[in-house]
Amino acid sequence: MTDFLRTSARAAVLAVGLVAGVVGSTFAQLGIGRPVARQIVDGIIVKVDNQIVLRSDVEFAYLQEQARAEGKALPLDLKCQILQGIVLNKLLLAKAETDSVVVEDSRVRDELDRRMNYFIQQIGSEKKLEEYYNKPIRQLKEELRTQVKEQLVTQKMQDEISGKVTVTPREVRQFFARIPKDSLPYYSTEVEIGQIVKLAKTNSKAKQETQAKLNDIRARIVGGEDFATLAKQYSEDPGSGKEGGYLGFFKRKELVPEYEAAALRLEPGGISPVVESQFGFHIIQLIERKGDSYSTRHILLKPAAATADVSEAGQELAKLRARILGDSISFAKAAKDFSDDKFTGASGGLLQNRQEGGSFLPLDKLDPAIFFTIDTMKVGSITPPLPYRTDDGKDAVRLIWLKSNTPPHQANLKDDYQKIAQAALNEKKNKALDDWFLKNRGSVFIEVDPEYTGCKLLDAVN
């Protein structure tokens, strides 16, 4: 029960990296947050049907756990715990293949974008992320696509097995009572923060000017100028612009519908008319078709939001704030119904702790812009509309709500019920997965390298 609220190595692997920064996540394997650069003699150590586990998978996850431990003693069987979690994931993938469990390409694309935006935010900018890996964003996404798809399939299988598991208040109290008092963590100040975001809607004049500029660029290309050269000069897609607008190969339904439809109407070498998508306006050149895949390059321009557009969004939020303060609507419902940030809107506007789950955020890890905003706020208060720029660079305004401010304390049921309930739920879900593993382990071929037979991988995942 030591550090009961901290994600265990196995549970972290079972979480399949859907929260950025989790052990075993794709970016951990690529190097973000990796504490030590170390040469690893690689090789296959486990086979689960046609799924394989590499020694490097375990070693990188182990290094991540060492970094997270911050000098604390680690379990002697930590590598076995990690490997057990990975093997369970591989079994889930193998069963998903036989049961024809799939995830939509649009879900994969959205998850890739979400993770990339998160790491861009963490490292500072797209340019810094590209410099860190010496690769364009487009190439990083391509390298991650298969891993992210596998993780989403695994998550879908987990949800089918344990998604309906719940805990009662009595089970939460029993779980907490089993924790030794000297193992209860001490929390620093934590806050719950909500936001309602309103994007500045670009006016028709700005759109018309952008379309006209793109039509001029298109005319120059049709007149003989090089598409790639003009993409480098004008495109506002930082990932592909420096590559001459080249996006590489994508399968059908992997790009937004408007873009794909325009691209697939072209013959190789053809140039599309101006196309509008959620990202802005494009002109597209089809380069090649190869089976169910196609490659393109594009030039992207984004209409700039005028001061009046931002002001209009601010006025909408000011009216919404008055309704909330007047008790005609709750902040949570207003966020769900009106926020343009669908991720936080779905949780009633609450920002989520990406590292540990839940809505409690350590004060010392807040974004500086939010930290200085809430520094003088009273619990329950809501800011006036504030200027805001989204992760993908869109102009917006937002309301910020300080829902709670919890002073430093030792974990207890009164202040930390949500966290304790989540830990109890995780334990119960892990038990459901263990039972599923025992039931299904004989339905697939599993081969373990002799070096790891001591991990007892074919027993229950403890």
Coordinates of C-alpha atoms in Angstrom, one line a residue:
M1 CA 0.0 0.0 0.0
T2 CA 3.0 2.3 0.1
D3 CA 2.4 5.4 -2.0
F4 CA -1.1 4.0 -2.7
L5 CA -2.2 7.0 -4.8
R6 CA 0.9 6.9 -7.0
T7 CA 0.4 5.0 -10.2
S8 CA 2.1 1.6 -9.9
A9 CA 4.4 0.4 -12.7
R10 CA 1.9 -2.2 -13.8
A11 CA -1.1 0.2 -13.6
A12 CA 0.9 2.8 -15.5
V13 CA 1.6 0.3 -18.3
L14 CA -2.1 -0.8 -18.2
A15 CA -3.0 2.8 -18.7
V16 CA -1.4 2.4 -22.2
G17 CA 0.0 5.9 -22.2
L18 CA -3.3 7.8 -22.9
V19 CA -2.2 10.5 -20.5
A20 CA 1.0 12.1 -21.7
G21 CA 4.0 11.3 -19.4
V22 CA 2.8 7.8 -18.3
V23 CA 5.4 5.0 -18.1
G24 CA 5.6 3.2 -21.4
S25 CA 4.0 6.0 -23.4
T26 CA 5.2 6.5 -26.9
F27 CA 7.0 9.8 -26.1
A28 CA 8.8 8.2 -23.1
Q29 CA 10.2 5.7 -25.6
L30 CA 11.2 8.4 -28.0
G31 CA 13.1 10.3 -25.2
I32 CA 10.9 13.0 -23.7
G33 CA 11.5 12.9 -20.0
R34 CA 13.9 10.0 -20.4
P35 CA 16.4 10.6 -17.6
V36 CA 19.5 8.8 -19.0
A37 CA 20.6 8.0 -22.5
R38 CA 21.7 4.4 -22.3
Q39 CA 22.7 1.8 -24.8
I40 CA 20.5 -1.3 -24.5
V41 CA 21.2 -4.7 -26.1
D42 CA 17.8 -5.2 -27.6
G43 CA 15.9 -8.3 -28.5
I44 CA 12.6 -10.1 -28.3
I45 CA 11.9 -11.4 -24.8
V46 CA 8.2 -12.4 -25.1
K47 CA 5.9 -13.4 -28.0
V48 CA 2.1 -13.2 -27.6
D49 CA 0.7 -14.7 -30.9
N50 CA 2.1 -12.2 -33.5
Q51 CA 2.7 -9.5 -30.9
I52 CA 6.3 -9.1 -29.5
V53 CA 7.8 -7.5 -26.4
L54 CA 11.4 -6.1 -26.7
R55 CA 13.9 -5.8 -23.9
S56 CA 14.0 -2.1 -24.6
D57 CA 10.3 -1.7 -23.9
V58 CA 11.0 -2.9 -20.3
E59 CA 14.2 -1.0 -19.9
F60 CA 12.8 2.3 -21.0
A61 CA 9.8 1.9 -18.7
Y62 CA 12.1 1.1 -15.9
L63 CA 14.2 4.2 -16.5
Q64 CA 11.0 6.3 -16.4
E65 CA 10.0 4.7 -13.0
Q66 CA 13.4 5.5 -11.6
A67 CA 13.0 9.1 -12.6
R68 CA 9.5 9.3 -11.1
A69 CA 10.7 7.7 -7.9
E70 CA 13.0 10.7 -7.3
G71 CA 15.5 8.7 -5.2
K72 CA 13.0 6.5 -3.3
A73 CA 13.5 2.8 -3.1
L74 CA 11.9 0.8 -5.9
P75 CA 10.4 -2.6 -5.6
L76 CA 12.9 -5.4 -6.3
D77 CA 10.5 -7.0 -8.8
L78 CA 9.8 -3.7 -10.6
K79 CA 10.9 -5.0 -14.0
C80 CA 8.6 -8.0 -13.6
Q81 CA 5.7 -5.7 -12.7
I82 CA 6.4 -3.7 -15.8
L83 CA 6.7 -6.8 -18.0
Q84 CA 3.5 -8.2 -16.6
G85 CA 1.7 -5.1 -17.6
I86 CA 3.1 -5.1 -21.1
V87 CA 2.3 -8.8 -21.6
L88 CA -1.3 -8.1 -20.6
N89 CA -1.4 -5.3 -23.1
K90 CA -0.1 -7.6 -25.8
L91 CA -2.7 -10.2 -24.9
L92 CA -5.4 -7.5 -25.1
L93 CA -4.1 -6.6 -28.6
A94 CA -4.0 -10.3 -29.7
K95 CA -7.6 -10.8 -28.6
A96 CA -8.7 -7.5 -30.1
E97 CA -7.3 -8.8 -33.5
T98 CA -9.2 -12.1 -33.2
D99 CA -12.4 -10.3 -32.0
S100 CA -12.1 -7.6 -34.7
V101 CA -12.0 -4.7 -32.2
V102 CA -11.0 -1.5 -34.0
V103 CA -10.7 2.2 -33.4
E104 CA -11.7 4.8 -36.0
D105 CA -8.8 6.6 -37.8
S106 CA -10.3 9.9 -36.8
R107 CA -9.8 8.9 -33.1
V108 CA -6.2 8.0 -33.8
R109 CA -5.6 11.4 -35.5
D110 CA -7.3 13.3 -32.7
E111 CA -5.2 11.5 -30.1
L112 CA -2.0 12.1 -32.0
D113 CA -2.8 15.8 -32.2
R114 CA -3.7 16.0 -28.5
R115 CA -0.4 14.4 -27.5
M116 CA 1.7 16.5 -29.8
N117 CA 0.0 19.7 -28.6
Y118 CA 0.7 18.6 -25.0
F119 CA 4.4 18.0 -25.6
I120 CA 4.7 21.2 -27.6
Q121 CA 3.3 23.0 -24.7
Q122 CA 5.7 21.3 -22.3
I123 CA 8.8 21.9 -24.3
G124 CA 7.8 25.4 -25.4
S125 CA 7.2 25.4 -29.1
E126 CA 6.9 23.3 -32.2
K127 CA 10.3 24.5 -33.3
K128 CA 11.9 23.4 -30.0
L129 CA 10.3 19.9 -30.2
E130 CA 11.5 19.5 -33.8
E131 CA 15.0 20.7 -32.8
Y132 CA 15.0 18.2 -29.9
Y133 CA 14.4 15.3 -32.2
N134 CA 15.9 16.8 -35.3
K135 CA 12.7 15.8 -37.1
P136 CA 9.7 17.7 -38.4
I137 CA 6.4 17.3 -36.5
R138 CA 4.9 15.5 -39.5
Q139 CA 7.6 12.8 -39.3
L140 CA 7.2 12.4 -35.5
K141 CA 3.5 11.9 -36.0
E142 CA 4.1 9.2 -38.6
E143 CA 6.5 7.4 -36.3
L144 CA 4.0 7.4 -33.5
R145 CA 0.8 6.5 -35.5
T146 CA 1.0 2.7 -35.1
Q147 CA 1.9 2.9 -31.4
V148 CA -1.0 5.3 -30.7
K149 CA -3.4 3.1 -32.6
E150 CA -2.3 0.0 -30.7
Q151 CA -2.7 1.9 -27.4
L152 CA -6.2 3.0 -28.3
V153 CA -7.2 -0.5 -29.3
T154 CA -5.8 -1.8 -25.9
Q155 CA -7.8 0.9 -24.1
K156 CA -11.0 -0.1 -25.9
M157 CA -10.4 -3.7 -24.9
Q158 CA -9.8 -2.7 -21.3
D159 CA -13.0 -0.6 -21.3
E160 CA -15.0 -3.7 -22.5
I161 CA -13.5 -5.7 -19.6
S162 CA -13.5 -3.3 -16.7
G163 CA -15.3 -0.2 -17.9
K164 CA -18.5 -0.9 -16.0
V165 CA -16.6 -1.6 -12.7
T166 CA -17.7 0.8 -9.9
V167 CA -16.9 1.2 -6.2
T168 CA -19.3 2.0 -3.4
P169 CA -18.6 4.5 -0.6
R170 CA -18.2 1.5 1.7
E171 CA -15.6 -0.1 -0.5
V172 CA -13.7 3.3 -0.6
R173 CA -13.7 3.4 3.2
Q174 CA -12.5 -0.2 3.5
F175 CA -9.8 0.5 1.0
F176 CA -8.6 3.5 2.9
A177 CA -8.7 1.6 6.2
R178 CA -6.2 -1.0 4.9
I179 CA -3.6 1.7 4.2
P180 CA -0.9 1.9 7.0
K181 CA -1.0 5.3 8.6
D182 CA 2.7 5.8 7.9
S183 CA 2.1 5.2 4.2
L184 CA -0.4 8.0 3.7
P185 CA 1.1 10.7 1.4
Y186 CA 1.4 14.4 2.4
Y187 CA 0.0 16.7 -0.2
S188 CA 1.1 20.3 -1.0
T189 CA -1.4 22.9 -1.9
E190 CA -3.8 21.8 -4.6
V191 CA -6.4 23.6 -6.6
E192 CA -9.4 22.8 -8.8
I193 CA -9.7 25.2 -11.8
G194 CA -12.4 25.4 -14.4
Q195 CA -12.4 27.3 -17.7
I196 CA -14.9 28.2 -20.4
V197 CA -13.2 29.0 -23.7
K198 CA -14.7 31.0 -26.6
L199 CA -12.8 31.1 -29.9
A200 CA -12.8 34.4 -31.8
K201 CA -14.9 33.7 -34.9
T202 CA -13.0 35.0 -37.9
N203 CA -15.1 37.5 -39.9
S204 CA -16.0 37.1 -43.5
K205 CA -13.7 39.9 -44.6
A206 CA -10.7 38.1 -43.2
K207 CA -11.7 34.9 -44.8
Q208 CA -12.2 36.6 -48.2
E209 CA -8.7 38.2 -47.9
T210 CA -7.2 34.8 -47.1
Q211 CA -8.9 33.1 -50.0
A212 CA -7.8 35.8 -52.4
K213 CA -4.2 35.5 -51.3
L214 CA -4.3 31.8 -51.8
N215 CA -5.9 32.2 -55.2
D216 CA -3.0 34.5 -56.2
I217 CA -0.5 31.9 -55.0
R218 CA -2.4 29.1 -56.9
A219 CA -2.2 31.2 -60.0
R220 CA 1.5 31.6 -59.7
I221 CA 1.9 27.8 -59.3
V222 CA -0.3 27.2 -62.4
G223 CA 1.8 29.7 -64.2
G224 CA 4.9 27.7 -63.6
E225 CA 6.3 28.6 -60.2
D226 CA 7.3 25.7 -57.9
F227 CA 4.7 24.6 -55.3
A228 CA 7.3 23.6 -52.7
T229 CA 9.2 26.9 -52.9
L230 CA 6.0 28.9 -52.4
A231 CA 4.9 26.5 -49.5
K232 CA 8.2 27.3 -47.7
Q233 CA 7.6 31.0 -48.2
Y234 CA 3.9 31.3 -47.4
S235 CA 2.4 28.2 -45.6
E236 CA 1.4 28.7 -42.0
D237 CA 1.6 25.0 -41.3
P238 CA 4.8 24.9 -39.2
G239 CA 5.1 21.1 -39.5
S240 CA 5.0 20.8 -43.3
G241 CA 5.8 24.4 -44.4
K242 CA 9.6 24.0 -44.1
E243 CA 9.2 20.7 -46.0
G244 CA 7.7 22.4 -49.0
G245 CA 4.2 21.6 -47.8
Y246 CA 4.8 17.8 -48.0
L247 CA 2.6 15.8 -45.7
G248 CA 3.6 12.3 -46.8
F249 CA 1.3 9.3 -47.3
F250 CA -2.0 8.9 -45.5
K251 CA -4.8 6.3 -45.8
R252 CA -8.4 7.3 -46.5
K253 CA -10.2 8.9 -43.5
E254 CA -6.9 9.8 -41.8
L255 CA -7.1 13.5 -42.9
V256 CA -10.0 15.8 -42.4
P257 CA -12.9 15.1 -44.9
E258 CA -12.7 18.4 -46.8
Y259 CA -9.0 18.0 -47.4
E260 CA -9.2 14.3 -48.4
A261 CA -12.2 14.9 -50.7
A262 CA -10.4 17.7 -52.6
A263 CA -7.1 15.7 -52.8
L264 CA -8.7 12.6 -54.2
R265 CA -10.5 14.5 -56.9
L266 CA -7.1 15.4 -58.4
E267 CA -4.9 13.6 -60.8
P268 CA -1.2 13.3 -59.7
G269 CA 0.4 16.7 -60.1
G270 CA -3.0 18.5 -60.1
I271 CA -3.7 21.6 -57.9
S272 CA -6.9 22.0 -56.0
P273 CA -9.0 25.1 -55.8
V274 CA -9.0 26.8 -52.4
V275 CA -10.4 24.4 -49.7
E276 CA -11.6 25.4 -46.3
S277 CA -11.2 23.0 -43.3
Q278 CA -11.1 23.5 -39.5
F279 CA -7.5 24.4 -39.8
G280 CA -7.9 27.3 -42.2
F281 CA -7.7 27.4 -46.1
H282 CA -5.6 25.2 -48.2
I283 CA -4.5 24.6 -51.8
I284 CA -3.5 21.0 -52.3
Q285 CA -1.3 19.2 -54.8
L286 CA -1.8 15.4 -55.2
I287 CA 1.6 13.8 -55.6
E288 CA 0.9 10.1 -55.8
R289 CA -1.7 7.4 -55.2
K290 CA -0.5 4.0 -53.9
G291 CA -3.2 1.5 -53.2
D292 CA -5.4 2.8 -50.4
S293 CA -2.9 5.6 -49.6
Y294 CA -2.1 8.9 -51.2
S295 CA 0.6 11.6 -50.7
T296 CA 0.1 15.4 -51.0
R297 CA 1.6 18.7 -50.3
H298 CA -0.4 21.8 -49.3
I299 CA -0.1 25.5 -48.5
L300 CA -2.1 26.5 -45.5
L301 CA -3.2 30.1 -44.6
K302 CA -5.2 30.9 -41.5
P303 CA -7.5 34.0 -41.4
A304 CA -6.4 36.3 -38.6
A305 CA -9.0 37.1 -36.0
A306 CA -9.5 40.9 -35.8
T307 CA -9.7 42.8 -32.6
A308 CA -13.5 43.1 -33.2
D309 CA -13.8 39.3 -33.4
V310 CA -12.0 38.8 -30.1
S311 CA -14.1 41.5 -28.5
E312 CA -17.3 39.8 -29.7
A313 CA -16.2 36.5 -28.1
G314 CA -15.4 38.4 -24.9
Q315 CA -18.9 39.9 -24.9
E316 CA -20.5 36.5 -25.2
L317 CA -18.5 35.2 -22.2
A318 CA -19.3 38.3 -20.2
K319 CA -23.0 37.6 -20.6
L320 CA -22.4 34.0 -19.7
R321 CA -20.4 35.0 -16.6
A322 CA -23.3 37.2 -15.5
R323 CA -25.7 34.3 -15.8
I324 CA -23.4 32.0 -13.8
L325 CA -23.0 34.7 -11.1
G326 CA -26.8 35.2 -11.1
D327 CA -27.3 31.4 -10.5
S328 CA -29.3 31.0 -13.6
I329 CA -26.8 28.4 -14.8
S330 CA -23.9 26.5 -13.1
F331 CA -20.4 26.9 -14.3
A332 CA -20.2 23.1 -15.1
K333 CA -23.3 23.2 -17.3
A334 CA -22.2 26.4 -19.0
A335 CA -18.9 24.8 -19.8
K336 CA -20.5 21.7 -21.2
D337 CA -23.0 23.7 -23.3
F338 CA -21.0 26.7 -24.5
S339 CA -17.2 26.1 -24.2
D340 CA -15.3 25.7 -27.4
D341 CA -12.8 23.6 -25.6
K342 CA -14.5 20.2 -25.8
F343 CA -11.9 18.4 -23.7
T344 CA -12.4 20.5 -20.6
G345 CA -16.1 21.2 -21.5
A346 CA -16.9 17.5 -21.1
S347 CA -15.7 17.6 -17.5
G348 CA -17.7 20.7 -16.6
G349 CA -14.8 22.9 -17.5
L350 CA -12.3 21.4 -15.0
L351 CA -8.7 21.2 -16.0
Q352 CA -7.4 17.7 -15.6
N353 CA -4.2 16.4 -13.9
R354 CA -2.6 14.7 -16.9
Q355 CA 0.0 13.0 -14.8
E356 CA -2.2 11.4 -12.1
G357 CA -5.7 11.8 -13.3
G358 CA -8.5 13.7 -11.5
S359 CA -9.0 17.5 -11.3
F360 CA -6.7 18.4 -8.4
L361 CA -3.7 20.3 -9.6
P362 CA -0.5 20.9 -7.5
L363 CA -0.1 24.7 -7.1
D364 CA 3.6 24.5 -7.9
K365 CA 3.0 22.8 -11.2
L366 CA 0.4 25.2 -12.7
D367 CA 0.9 27.1 -15.9
P368 CA 2.3 30.5 -14.9
A369 CA -0.5 32.3 -16.7
I370 CA -3.0 30.5 -14.5
F371 CA -1.0 30.6 -11.4
F372 CA -0.7 34.4 -11.4
T373 CA -4.4 34.7 -12.4
I374 CA -5.7 32.7 -9.4
D375 CA -3.1 34.0 -6.9
T376 CA -5.4 36.6 -5.5
M377 CA -8.7 34.9 -6.3
K378 CA -11.2 33.6 -3.6
V379 CA -12.6 30.2 -3.9
G380 CA -15.8 30.3 -6.0
S381 CA -14.9 33.4 -7.9
I382 CA -14.8 33.7 -11.7
T383 CA -12.5 36.0 -13.7
P384 CA -13.8 38.4 -16.3
P385 CA -13.1 37.3 -19.9
L386 CA -9.3 37.0 -20.4
P387 CA -7.3 36.9 -23.6
Y388 CA -6.2 33.4 -24.4
R389 CA -4.4 31.5 -27.2
T390 CA -5.1 27.9 -27.7
D391 CA -2.5 25.1 -28.1
D392 CA -3.0 25.2 -31.8
G393 CA -2.5 29.0 -32.0
K394 CA -6.1 30.2 -32.2
D395 CA -7.2 33.5 -30.7
A396 CA -9.7 33.1 -27.9
V397 CA -10.9 34.4 -24.6
R398 CA -11.8 32.4 -21.4
L399 CA -13.3 32.6 -18.0
I400 CA -11.3 31.0 -15.2
W401 CA -13.1 29.6 -12.1
L402 CA -11.3 28.7 -8.9
K403 CA -13.4 25.8 -7.6
S404 CA -11.3 24.8 -4.6
N405 CA -8.0 25.5 -2.9
T406 CA -6.9 22.8 -0.5
P407 CA -4.0 23.6 1.9
P408 CA -1.1 21.2 2.5
H409 CA -2.3 18.1 4.4
Q410 CA -1.9 14.4 4.9
A411 CA -4.3 12.3 2.8
N412 CA -7.7 11.8 4.5
L413 CA -11.2 10.8 3.4
K414 CA -12.8 14.3 3.9
D415 CA -10.4 16.2 1.7
D416 CA -9.2 13.5 -0.7
Y417 CA -12.2 11.3 -1.2
Q418 CA -12.1 11.7 -5.0
K419 CA -8.4 10.5 -5.1
I420 CA -9.0 7.6 -2.7
A421 CA -12.1 6.5 -4.6
Q422 CA -10.1 6.5 -7.8
A423 CA -7.3 4.4 -6.2
A424 CA -9.9 2.0 -4.9
L425 CA -11.6 1.8 -8.3
N426 CA -8.2 1.2 -10.0
E427 CA -7.5 -1.7 -7.7
K428 CA -10.9 -3.2 -8.5
K429 CA -10.4 -2.7 -12.2
N430 CA -7.0 -4.3 -12.0
K431 CA -8.6 -7.3 -10.3
A432 CA -11.1 -7.6 -13.2
L433 CA -8.2 -7.5 -15.7
D434 CA -6.3 -10.1 -13.7
D435 CA -9.3 -12.4 -13.8
W436 CA -9.6 -11.9 -17.6
F437 CA -5.9 -12.6 -18.1
L438 CA -6.2 -16.0 -16.2
K439 CA -9.3 -16.9 -18.3
N440 CA -7.8 -16.0 -21.6
R441 CA -4.0 -16.7 -21.3
G442 CA -4.5 -20.2 -22.7
S443 CA -6.3 -19.0 -25.9
V444 CA -3.1 -17.5 -27.4
F445 CA 0.5 -18.7 -27.9
I446 CA 2.8 -17.1 -25.3
E447 CA 6.6 -17.7 -25.4
V448 CA 8.9 -16.2 -22.7
D449 CA 12.7 -15.8 -22.9
P450 CA 14.3 -18.0 -20.2
E451 CA 15.8 -14.8 -18.7
Y452 CA 12.3 -13.7 -17.6
T453 CA 10.7 -17.0 -16.6
G454 CA 11.2 -16.0 -12.9
C455 CA 8.6 -13.2 -13.5
K456 CA 5.9 -15.9 -13.6
L457 CA 4.2 -14.1 -16.5
L458 CA 1.6 -16.8 -17.0
D459 CA 0.4 -16.5 -13.5
A460 CA -2.1 -13.9 -12.3
V461 CA -0.8 -10.4 -12.8
N462 CA -0.3 -9.3 -9.2

